[in-house]
Coordinates of C-alpha atoms in Angstrom, one line a residue:
X21 CA -8.4 -19.0 20.0
X22 CA -11.4 -18.8 16.9
X23 CA -13.2 -20.9 19.7
X24 CA -12.2 -19.3 22.0
X25 CA -13.8 -15.8 19.8
X26 CA -17.3 -18.2 19.3
X27 CA -17.3 -18.5 23.3
X28 CA -16.6 -14.5 24.2
X29 CA -19.7 -14.0 21.4
X30 CA -17.7 -12.6 19.4
X31 CA -18.1 -13.2 16.1
X32 CA -16.1 -13.0 12.9
X33 CA -17.0 -13.4 9.0
X34 CA -13.5 -14.7 7.8
X35 CA -10.9 -15.4 10.5
X36 CA -7.3 -15.0 8.4
X37 CA -4.0 -15.3 8.8
X38 CA -1.3 -13.4 7.0
X39 CA 0.1 -17.6 6.1
X40 CA -3.0 -17.0 4.0
X41 CA -1.8 -18.2 0.3
X42 CA -4.6 -15.5 -0.6
X43 CA -2.5 -12.8 1.7
X44 CA 1.1 -13.9 0.5
X45 CA 0.3 -13.4 -3.3
X46 CA -1.5 -10.6 -2.7
X47 CA 1.5 -8.7 -1.0
X48 CA 3.7 -9.3 -3.1
X49 CA 1.7 -7.8 -5.8
X50 CA 1.1 -4.8 -4.2
X51 CA 4.8 -4.4 -3.8
X52 CA 5.4 -5.0 -6.9
X53 CA 2.8 -2.0 -7.9
X54 CA 4.4 0.2 -5.3
X55 CA 7.8 -0.5 -6.8
X56 CA 6.4 0.2 -10.5
X57 CA 4.7 3.8 -8.9
X58 CA 8.6 4.9 -8.5
X59 CA 8.5 4.4 -4.1
X60 CA 10.7 1.2 -3.3
X61 CA 14.9 2.0 -3.5
X62 CA 17.4 0.3 -2.4
X63 CA 20.7 1.5 0.0
X64 CA 23.4 -0.1 1.7
X65 CA 22.7 0.3 5.7
X66 CA 24.1 -0.6 8.5
X67 CA 21.8 -3.1 10.8
X68 CA 22.5 -4.9 13.4
X69 CA 23.8 -8.4 13.5
X70 CA 24.7 -10.8 17.0
X71 CA 28.0 -12.6 16.2
X72 CA 27.5 -15.5 18.9
X73 CA 23.3 -15.9 17.4
X74 CA 25.6 -15.1 13.3
X75 CA 22.2 -13.8 12.3
X76 CA 21.1 -10.6 11.2
X77 CA 18.9 -9.0 14.5
X78 CA 14.7 -8.3 12.7
X79 CA 14.6 -5.3 14.9
X80 CA 11.7 -6.6 17.0
X81 CA 14.6 -8.8 18.3
X82 CA 17.0 -6.2 19.4
X83 CA 15.7 -4.6 22.5
X84 CA 17.7 -1.1 24.7
X85 CA 16.7 2.6 25.9
X86 CA 14.4 4.2 23.5
X87 CA 16.1 8.2 22.5
X88 CA 13.3 10.1 23.0
X89 CA 12.0 8.5 26.6
X90 CA 14.4 6.6 28.7
X91 CA 12.4 3.1 28.2
X92 CA 14.5 0.6 29.1
X93 CA 13.3 -2.2 27.2
X94 CA 11.8 -0.2 23.8
X95 CA 12.6 -2.2 20.7
X96 CA 13.9 -1.9 17.8
X97 CA 11.2 -0.8 15.6
X98 CA 8.5 0.3 17.5
X99 CA 9.0 2.4 22.0
X100 CA 6.2 0.6 23.2
X101 CA 6.0 3.6 26.3
X102 CA 6.3 6.3 24.3
X103 CA 4.2 5.2 21.3
X104 CA 7.4 5.9 19.1
X105 CA 8.4 4.8 15.3
X106 CA 12.7 3.1 16.3
X107 CA 15.3 2.2 14.4
X108 CA 17.3 -0.5 15.4
X109 CA 20.3 1.1 15.7
X110 CA 18.9 3.7 17.7
X111 CA 18.8 2.1 20.3
X112 CA 21.2 3.1 24.1
X113 CA 22.6 0.3 25.1
X114 CA 21.5 -2.4 22.2
X115 CA 21.1 -6.0 23.1
X116 CA 20.2 -8.9 21.0
X117 CA 16.6 -10.6 23.1
X118 CA 17.9 -14.0 22.0
X119 CA 21.0 -14.8 23.5
X120 CA 20.9 -11.4 25.7
X121 CA 24.2 -9.6 24.4
X122 CA 25.8 -6.7 22.5
X123 CA 25.2 -6.7 18.8
X124 CA 27.7 -5.5 16.3
X125 CA 26.5 -3.4 12.6
X126 CA 27.2 -5.4 9.7
X127 CA 25.9 -2.7 6.3
X128 CA 23.7 -5.1 4.3
X129 CA 21.3 -4.2 1.0
X130 CA 18.2 -3.6 1.7
X131 CA 14.9 -2.4 -0.2
X132 CA 12.5 0.6 1.7
X133 CA 9.9 2.3 1.2
X134 CA 9.7 6.3 0.3
X135 CA 7.1 7.0 3.0
X136 CA 8.7 11.1 2.5
X137 CA 7.1 11.5 -0.7
X138 CA 3.2 11.3 1.1
X139 CA 4.0 13.6 3.5
X140 CA 2.1 15.7 2.1
X141 CA -1.5 13.7 0.9
X142 CA -0.7 12.5 4.7
X143 CA -0.7 15.5 6.3
X144 CA -4.1 16.3 4.0
X145 CA -5.8 12.1 5.5
X146 CA -5.5 12.8 9.0
X147 CA -6.4 17.2 9.4
X148 CA -9.4 16.5 6.5
X149 CA -10.4 12.6 8.7
X150 CA -12.8 14.5 11.4
X151 CA -13.6 11.1 12.2
X152 CA -10.3 10.1 14.0
X153 CA -9.9 9.8 17.5
X154 CA -8.1 13.0 19.4
X155 CA -4.9 10.8 21.2
X156 CA -4.5 9.3 17.4
X157 CA -4.9 12.6 14.8
X158 CA -2.5 14.1 17.3
X159 CA -0.2 11.6 17.5
X160 CA -0.3 11.2 13.5
X161 CA 0.2 14.6 13.2
X162 CA 3.3 14.8 15.7
X163 CA 5.0 12.7 13.7
X164 CA 4.5 14.4 10.4
X165 CA 5.5 17.2 12.2
X166 CA 9.2 15.6 13.2
X167 CA 9.0 14.7 9.9
X168 CA 8.8 11.0 8.2
X169 CA 11.4 8.5 6.7
X170 CA 12.4 6.3 4.5
X171 CA 10.9 2.7 6.2
X172 CA 12.7 -0.2 5.4
X173 CA 10.6 -3.0 3.5
X174 CA 12.2 -6.1 4.0
X175 CA 14.9 -8.6 6.4
X176 CA 16.9 -10.7 6.5
X177 CA 14.2 -13.4 8.1
X178 CA 14.0 -16.6 7.0
X179 CA 10.2 -15.9 8.0
X180 CA 7.9 -13.9 6.5
X181 CA 7.0 -13.7 2.8
X182 CA 9.5 -13.6 0.1
X183 CA 10.1 -10.5 -1.6
X184 CA 9.1 -10.2 -4.4
X185 CA 11.6 -7.7 -6.1
X186 CA 15.1 -8.6 -8.1
X187 CA 18.2 -9.1 -6.3
X188 CA 16.5 -10.0 -3.1
X189 CA 14.9 -13.4 -3.0
X190 CA 17.4 -13.7 0.1
X191 CA 14.7 -11.3 1.7
X192 CA 11.6 -11.2 3.7
X193 CA 8.8 -7.9 3.4
X194 CA 8.6 -6.5 7.5
X195 CA 6.1 -7.8 8.5
X196 CA 3.9 -4.6 9.8
X197 CA 3.6 -3.1 6.0
X198 CA 2.7 -7.1 5.0
X199 CA 0.3 -7.4 7.9
X200 CA -1.8 -4.5 7.7
X201 CA -2.3 -5.6 4.3
X202 CA -4.5 -8.5 5.5
X203 CA -7.1 -6.1 6.2
X204 CA -7.6 -6.1 2.4
X205 CA -6.2 -9.8 2.3
X206 CA -9.1 -10.5 4.3
X207 CA -12.1 -9.9 2.8
X208 CA -10.5 -10.8 -0.8
X209 CA -9.8 -14.2 0.7
X210 CA -13.8 -13.8 2.7
X211 CA -15.0 -12.9 -1.5
X212 CA -13.1 -15.8 -3.0
X213 CA -14.3 -18.5 -0.6
X214 CA -18.2 -17.7 -1.3
X215 CA -17.6 -17.4 -4.7
X216 CA -18.3 -13.9 -5.5
X217 CA -14.1 -13.2 -6.6
X218 CA -14.7 -9.5 -7.2
X219 CA -16.6 -8.4 -4.5
X220 CA -14.1 -7.3 -2.6
X221 CA -13.5 -4.1 -4.7
X222 CA -17.0 -3.1 -3.5
X223 CA -15.1 -2.4 0.5
X224 CA -11.8 -0.9 -1.0
X225 CA -13.3 0.9 -3.7
X226 CA -16.8 2.3 -3.3
X227 CA -16.8 5.5 -1.9
X228 CA -19.8 4.7 0.3
X229 CA -17.7 1.8 2.2
X230 CA -15.9 2.7 5.0
X231 CA -13.5 0.4 7.4
X232 CA -13.3 0.8 10.5
X233 CA -10.3 0.1 13.0
X234 CA -10.1 -0.8 15.7
X235 CA -6.5 -0.7 18.6
X236 CA -4.0 -0.3 21.2
X237 CA -2.8 3.1 20.9
X238 CA 1.3 1.7 19.9
X239 CA 0.1 0.4 16.6
X240 CA -1.8 3.9 15.3
X241 CA 1.6 5.2 13.3
X242 CA 0.8 1.5 11.2
X243 CA -3.0 2.0 10.3
X244 CA -2.8 5.9 10.4
X245 CA 0.3 6.2 8.1
X246 CA 1.8 3.2 7.2
X247 CA -1.8 1.8 5.8
X248 CA -2.2 4.8 4.0
X249 CA 0.7 5.5 3.0
X250 CA 0.5 1.8 0.8
X251 CA -3.1 2.1 -0.3
X252 CA -1.9 5.8 -1.7
X253 CA 1.1 4.2 -3.4
X254 CA -0.4 1.6 -5.6
X255 CA -1.9 4.9 -7.5
X256 CA -5.2 2.5 -7.3
X257 CA -7.7 4.7 -5.7
X258 CA -8.3 2.9 -2.9
X259 CA -10.1 3.9 0.3
X260 CA -8.1 5.3 3.0
X261 CA -8.5 3.8 6.6
X262 CA -12.6 5.8 7.2
X263 CA -12.0 5.8 11.9
X264 CA -8.6 4.7 13.4
X265 CA -10.5 4.2 17.2
X266 CA -7.7 3.6 19.5
X267 CA -7.5 2.4 23.2
X268 CA -4.5 3.6 26.1
X269 CA -3.7 0.7 28.1
X270 CA -5.4 -1.6 29.8
X271 CA -3.9 -3.0 33.4
X272 CA -4.0 -5.2 36.2
X273 CA -4.1 -4.1 39.2
X274 CA -1.9 -1.6 38.6
X275 CA 0.6 -3.5 36.6
X276 CA 1.3 -4.3 33.0
X277 CA -0.3 -7.5 31.6
X278 CA 2.1 -10.1 31.5
X279 CA 1.5 -14.1 31.1
X280 CA 5.0 -15.3 31.9
X281 CA 4.7 -12.8 35.0
X282 CA 1.5 -14.3 35.7
X283 CA 0.0 -10.4 36.3
X284 CA -4.0 -10.4 34.4
X285 CA -6.3 -13.4 33.4
X286 CA -6.6 -14.8 30.2
X287 CA -9.8 -15.1 28.6
X288 CA -10.6 -18.8 28.4
X289 CA -8.9 -18.9 32.5
X290 CA -11.9 -15.5 33.2
X291 CA -14.8 -18.1 31.9
X292 CA -13.7 -21.0 34.3
X293 CA -14.4 -18.0 36.1
X294 CA -17.4 -16.3 35.5
X295 CA -19.7 -16.0 32.6
X296 CA -18.6 -14.8 29.4
X297 CA -21.5 -11.5 29.8
X298 CA -19.8 -10.5 33.1
X299 CA -16.5 -10.0 31.8
X300 CA -17.7 -8.8 28.4
X301 CA -19.9 -5.8 30.5
X302 CA -16.8 -5.0 33.0
X303 CA -14.6 -4.2 30.6
X304 CA -16.2 -2.5 28.4
X305 CA -17.8 -0.1 31.1
X306 CA -13.7 0.6 31.9
X307 CA -13.0 0.0 28.2
X308 CA -10.0 2.6 28.5
X309 CA -11.3 5.0 25.3
X310 CA -9.4 8.6 26.7
X311 CA -6.7 7.3 29.5
X312 CA -5.5 3.9 30.8
X313 CA -8.0 2.1 32.9
X314 CA -6.7 -0.3 35.7
X315 CA -8.8 -3.5 36.2
X316 CA -9.0 -4.5 40.1
X317 CA -11.1 -7.3 42.0
X318 CA -13.0 -4.8 43.1
X319 CA -14.2 -3.4 40.7
X320 CA -15.5 -6.6 38.7
X321 CA -17.2 -7.5 41.6
X322 CA -18.7 -3.8 42.4
X323 CA -19.9 -4.2 38.0
X324 CA -21.6 -7.3 38.9
X325 CA -23.3 -6.7 41.6
X326 CA -24.3 -3.2 41.8
X327 CA -24.9 -2.5 38.4
X328 CA -25.7 -6.5 36.7
X329 CA -27.5 -7.8 39.9
X330 CA -29.3 -4.7 41.8
X331 CA -29.7 -3.4 39.0
X332 CA -30.9 -4.7 35.4
X333 CA -31.3 -7.5 36.5
X334 CA -33.8 -6.8 39.6
X335 CA -35.3 -4.7 38.1
X336 CA -36.3 -6.7 34.4
X337 CA -37.0 -9.8 37.2
X338 CA -39.4 -8.4 39.4
X339 CA -40.9 -6.7 36.3
X340 CA -41.9 -10.2 34.8
X341 CA -42.7 -11.9 37.9
X342 CA -44.8 -9.4 39.0
X343 CA -46.7 -10.2 35.5
X344 CA -46.7 -13.9 35.9
X345 CA -48.0 -13.3 39.2
X346 CA -50.7 -10.9 38.9
X347 CA -51.7 -10.9 34.8
X348 CA -50.8 -14.6 33.9
X349 CA -48.4 -14.0 32.4
X350 CA -49.4 -12.2 29.5
X351 CA -48.8 -8.2 28.9
X352 CA -51.2 -6.2 30.9
X353 CA -53.1 -3.4 28.2
X354 CA -53.1 0.1 29.7
X355 CA -55.1 2.9 29.7
X356 CA -55.7 6.6 30.4
X357 CA -51.1 6.6 30.7
X358 CA -50.5 9.7 33.2
X359 CA -47.6 11.9 33.1
X360 CA -45.4 9.7 34.6
X361 CA -45.8 6.3 32.7
X362 CA -46.1 8.8 28.9
X363 CA -42.6 10.6 30.5
X364 CA -41.4 6.7 31.1
X365 CA -41.2 5.5 27.7
X366 CA -40.0 8.9 26.8
X367 CA -37.2 8.4 28.6
X368 CA -37.4 4.9 26.9
X369 CA -36.9 5.9 24.2
X370 CA -34.8 9.4 24.9
X371 CA -32.3 6.4 25.8
X372 CA -32.5 4.0 23.2
X373 CA -31.9 7.1 20.5
X374 CA -28.7 8.0 23.1
X375 CA -27.4 4.5 22.3
X376 CA -27.3 4.6 18.6
X377 CA -25.2 8.1 18.6
X378 CA -23.0 6.3 21.2
X379 CA -22.2 3.7 19.1
X380 CA -22.2 5.8 15.8
X381 CA -19.6 7.5 17.6
X382 CA -17.7 4.8 18.3
X383 CA -18.1 5.0 21.7
X384 CA -18.9 2.4 23.7
X385 CA -18.8 2.9 27.2
X386 CA -21.1 5.3 27.2
X387 CA -22.9 3.7 25.1
X388 CA -23.0 1.4 27.4
X389 CA -23.4 4.1 30.2
X390 CA -26.6 5.3 28.7
X391 CA -28.0 1.2 28.1
X392 CA -27.7 0.8 32.0
X393 CA -29.4 4.1 32.7
X394 CA -32.5 3.1 30.9
X395 CA -32.8 -0.2 33.4
X396 CA -32.7 2.7 36.7
X397 CA -35.0 4.3 35.0
X398 CA -37.7 1.7 34.9
X399 CA -36.4 0.6 38.8
X400 CA -37.4 4.3 39.9
X401 CA -40.4 3.9 37.6
X402 CA -41.1 0.8 39.3
X403 CA -40.4 1.6 42.6
X404 CA -42.6 4.9 42.1
X405 CA -45.3 2.9 40.9
X406 CA -45.5 0.5 43.7
X407 CA -47.6 -1.9 41.4
X408 CA -47.1 -4.0 44.6
X409 CA -49.7 -1.3 46.3
X410 CA -52.0 -0.6 43.6
X411 CA -52.7 -4.2 42.3
X412 CA -54.4 -4.1 45.9
X413 CA -56.3 -0.7 45.0
X414 CA -56.4 -0.1 41.6
X415 CA -55.5 -3.5 39.1
X416 CA -55.6 -0.5 36.2
X417 CA -52.8 1.2 37.5
X418 CA -51.0 -1.6 38.2
X419 CA -51.4 -2.8 34.4
X420 CA -50.5 0.4 33.6
X421 CA -47.2 0.8 35.3
X422 CA -46.2 -3.6 34.1
X423 CA -47.0 -2.6 30.5
X424 CA -44.3 0.2 30.9
X425 CA -41.9 -1.6 32.6
X426 CA -42.3 -4.3 30.3
X427 CA -41.7 -2.2 26.8
X428 CA -38.9 -0.6 28.9
X429 CA -37.3 -5.1 29.4
X430 CA -37.6 -5.0 25.7
X431 CA -36.0 -1.8 24.3
X432 CA -32.9 -3.4 26.6
X433 CA -33.8 -7.0 25.1
X434 CA -32.2 -5.0 22.2
X435 CA -30.2 -2.8 22.9
X436 CA -27.7 -4.0 25.6
X437 CA -26.7 -6.7 22.4
X438 CA -24.0 -4.5 21.0
X439 CA -22.2 -5.5 24.9
X440 CA -23.5 -8.5 27.2
X441 CA -25.2 -11.1 24.5
X442 CA -26.6 -13.9 26.2
X443 CA -28.2 -12.1 28.4
X444 CA -30.2 -10.1 25.9
X445 CA -30.7 -12.7 24.2
X446 CA -31.7 -14.5 27.6
X447 CA -34.9 -11.9 27.9
X448 CA -36.0 -12.1 25.1
X449 CA -36.4 -15.7 25.7
X450 CA -37.5 -15.0 29.1
X451 CA -40.0 -12.9 26.7
X452 CA -41.2 -15.3 24.7
X453 CA -39.5 -13.4 21.5
X454 CA -37.5 -14.2 18.7
X455 CA -33.9 -14.5 19.0
X456 CA -33.2 -12.2 15.8
X457 CA -33.9 -8.1 16.0
X458 CA -33.3 -5.9 14.6
X459 CA -32.3 -1.7 16.3
X460 CA -35.5 -0.3 14.9
X461 CA -37.5 -3.5 17.6
X462 CA -36.9 -1.6 20.7
X463 CA -39.3 1.3 19.9
X464 CA -41.7 -1.9 18.4
X465 CA -43.8 -1.8 21.6
X466 CA -45.1 -5.4 23.2
X467 CA -48.8 -6.3 22.4
X468 CA -50.7 -6.7 25.4
X469 CA -51.3 -9.9 25.9
X470 CA -48.6 -10.8 24.2
X471 CA -47.6 -14.2 26.7
X472 CA -43.8 -14.1 28.5
X473 CA -42.0 -17.1 30.3
X474 CA -41.7 -17.5 33.8
X475 CA -39.0 -15.4 34.7
X476 CA -35.9 -16.5 35.8
X477 CA -33.3 -14.6 37.9
X478 CA -30.6 -13.5 35.7
X479 CA -27.2 -13.1 37.3
X480 CA -25.8 -13.7 40.7
X481 CA -23.6 -11.9 42.8
X482 CA -20.2 -12.7 43.4
X483 CA -19.9 -13.0 47.0
X484 CA -16.0 -13.8 47.0
X485 CA -13.4 -11.1 49.1
X486 CA -10.6 -9.5 45.9
X487 CA -8.3 -12.5 48.1
X488 CA -11.2 -15.2 46.5
X489 CA -11.1 -14.6 43.6
X490 CA -7.4 -14.0 42.7
X491 CA -7.1 -17.8 44.5
X492 CA -9.6 -18.8 42.6
X493 CA -7.6 -17.9 39.7
X494 CA -4.4 -19.5 40.5
X495 CA -6.0 -22.9 41.9
X496 CA -7.1 -23.4 38.2
X497 CA -3.6 -22.5 36.8
X498 CA -2.6 -25.4 39.3
X499 CA -5.1 -27.5 37.5
X500 CA -3.9 -27.3 34.3
X501 CA -0.5 -27.1 35.1
X502 CA 0.2 -29.9 37.6
X503 CA 0.6 -33.9 36.1
X504 CA 0.4 -37.0 37.5
X505 CA 4.0 -38.8 37.3
X506 CA 1.8 -41.1 36.2
X507 CA 1.0 -39.3 33.4
X508 CA 4.2 -37.2 33.6
X509 CA 5.9 -41.4 33.5
X510 CA 4.9 -41.7 30.1
X511 CA 6.4 -39.1 27.8
X512 CA 9.2 -41.0 26.8
X513 CA 12.2 -38.5 26.5
X514 CA 15.3 -39.6 25.1
X515 CA 18.6 -38.0 23.6
X516 CA 19.0 -37.4 20.2
X517 CA 21.5 -36.6 17.5
X518 CA 20.6 -34.8 14.2
X519 CA 22.3 -36.0 11.6
X520 CA 20.3 -34.4 8.6
X521 CA 18.0 -31.2 8.7
X522 CA 16.8 -29.2 5.6
X523 CA 14.2 -27.0 4.3
X524 CA 10.4 -28.4 3.5
X525 CA 9.0 -27.2 0.5
X526 CA 6.5 -23.9 0.2
X527 CA 6.8 -23.7 4.3
X528 CA 8.6 -20.9 5.2
X529 CA 9.6 -21.8 9.5
X530 CA 9.4 -25.4 9.1
X531 CA 12.4 -27.7 8.5
X532 CA 12.8 -31.8 8.1
X533 CA 15.1 -32.8 10.3
X534 CA 16.3 -36.6 10.6
X535 CA 17.2 -38.0 14.3
X536 CA 19.2 -40.7 15.5
X537 CA 17.3 -41.8 19.1
X538 CA 19.2 -44.7 19.8
X539 CA 20.6 -47.8 17.6
X540 CA 20.8 -46.9 14.4
X541 CA 17.1 -45.9 14.7
X542 CA 16.7 -43.2 13.0
X543 CA 13.2 -41.0 13.4
X544 CA 12.1 -37.9 11.4
X545 CA 10.3 -34.7 12.9
X546 CA 9.0 -31.4 11.7
X547 CA 10.2 -28.4 13.5
X548 CA 8.8 -24.8 13.0
X549 CA 12.7 -23.5 13.9
X550 CA 13.8 -22.6 10.4
X551 CA 13.7 -18.6 12.0
X552 CA 16.0 -19.5 14.7
X553 CA 18.1 -22.6 13.7
X554 CA 19.5 -22.7 9.6
X555 CA 19.8 -25.9 8.6
X556 CA 23.4 -26.4 8.9
X557 CA 24.2 -25.4 12.4
X558 CA 21.7 -28.2 13.5
X559 CA 23.2 -30.9 12.0
X560 CA 25.6 -33.4 14.8
X561 CA 23.6 -31.2 17.3
X562 CA 22.2 -33.1 20.6
X563 CA 18.6 -33.0 21.4
X564 CA 15.9 -34.0 23.5
X565 CA 13.3 -35.6 21.8
X566 CA 10.0 -37.1 22.9
X567 CA 10.0 -40.3 21.0
X568 CA 6.3 -42.0 21.7
X569 CA 3.9 -39.6 20.4
X570 CA 1.3 -40.5 17.4
X571 CA 2.4 -39.6 14.0
X572 CA 1.4 -36.3 12.5
X573 CA 1.7 -35.5 8.9
X574 CA 2.8 -31.4 7.5
X575 CA 3.5 -30.1 4.4
X576 CA 3.8 -33.9 3.4
X577 CA 6.6 -34.6 6.0
X578 CA 5.7 -36.7 8.5
X579 CA 6.5 -36.2 12.0
X580 CA 7.5 -39.5 13.9
X581 CA 9.0 -37.9 17.1
X582 CA 9.2 -34.4 19.3
X583 CA 11.9 -32.1 19.7
X584 CA 12.1 -29.8 22.8
X585 CA 12.9 -26.6 22.9
X586 CA 12.3 -23.0 25.3
X587 CA 10.0 -20.4 23.9
X588 CA 10.3 -16.4 24.9
X589 CA 8.3 -14.8 23.4
X590 CA 9.6 -15.7 19.5
X591 CA 13.2 -16.3 20.3
X592 CA 12.7 -20.2 20.6
X593 CA 16.1 -22.3 22.1
X594 CA 16.9 -25.9 21.2
X595 CA 16.8 -27.7 24.0
X596 CA 19.6 -30.6 25.1
X597 CA 22.3 -32.4 27.2
X598 CA 24.9 -30.1 28.7
X599 CA 27.5 -32.7 26.8
X600 CA 27.3 -35.5 24.5
X601 CA 25.9 -38.4 25.3
X602 CA 25.3 -41.7 23.4
X603 CA 21.5 -41.2 21.2
X604 CA 18.8 -42.3 23.1
X605 CA 20.1 -42.5 26.9
X606 CA 16.5 -41.9 28.2
X607 CA 16.0 -38.1 30.6
X608 CA 14.3 -38.8 33.5

């Protein structure tokens, strides 16, 4: 994923995971502080248990009908349709997300975070935080008005961060309490790696520091209520989220994206179709800031052909081409600029300021619109000045027009960088400028005599139809999905019998399996199934095993073979023969 981020020109200082040892240590220490401060208590609770899977079900492993809006695929922690936080036992017609069976209810002891104690403080925080978007504020205030409830902070999972509370040795921390604390632990990890272990505190305790979060609307309560409450509960004076920028839904052709149903475009597939800036521009231009947006192929074609190629690319290309042709690739010297020249330069300054203001308000869609409007101003100005005519009659008038147009191009190379950075760098290269630029450089003029490079088209029109683009996507997928019979025949899949299964020290998700793959030949497999299967349930089980893989060491254990499993979201089910058969039997 980090490699794909780089291909999409998305930068990050620390690409971390909640499996990080720094994160685990931090979460456990915070939980102990919160417990010591009196905000964690225990109680016996009735929770869903699947008799068929023989396990307590984490709330996201229970699905059913939302009691608030009637959505029939709500999960036990939250309804993604209406966004409300839920308890799994409140779902109507609940079902196990693993096997589809009906769960029963069993009594079990859990540790709870006493969120109602923070109602007044959270209300003051939400009402006093003027940066919050209207939907984030209103959604949070509605939840506070309904009344907060204690939230279970532990789960009966085999994976996750072990709970640090006395008596909770068989419990783990609920993922959403753990995950939101990752913002702090990632900062700690970054400075620890760079040898400045205490500097992270500047970001979380210095009152001039601000934290900004970009999320989907379904994650609002976790960032505006749960994270602030956890930070408050430490009594350590953490900075609370300064702003939580929320997106509404981005849908695809009127439907919710779904990888299993092949609805949508995935970021690796997108790059096989068009350059990354085509996608970045379109997605920011239709960003669902205040309401849901619908991505369509028609929209992509219009944004690329009209905005990028005909407006932005056309203005930049003909400006630079004209300078190449008539001024020996040098920025011409201006003289006696007239009212329209000065007006264009004033509009340049106004648009740069407008983009700056919109970015500071985190209105990315509006900021991009202002930036592209500057190229529209440039096109109108260029057409009014008609340098192709004035160059024949009054060279200085043409020089003035090209000088002003070049300043607009330079400003565009700066203000477009947050949106289409690859293109912005190409523009700077054509202008013969360094890659690095500060925001103030947008208003620093290119001096007369500055030498530019030969103009090149920045974009190409999409000539394909909507149907053609969908077919293009399907061909990309088919090319990835299909392998030759020769390649498949190289895979040696056999029936194996699990002789022994055991946990791997220091790993929450991996099991070590000893498997008979035929003829008394025992092989070791390391499998990430500890969250789905107990070791004692696996012994004697027949499974499908790939036996001709190169060994790979994980957590100090060499895995010689691979067991096959089916996965649906977070649900993993082992694949094996319908009935016992001799270990080592070849699967064809």
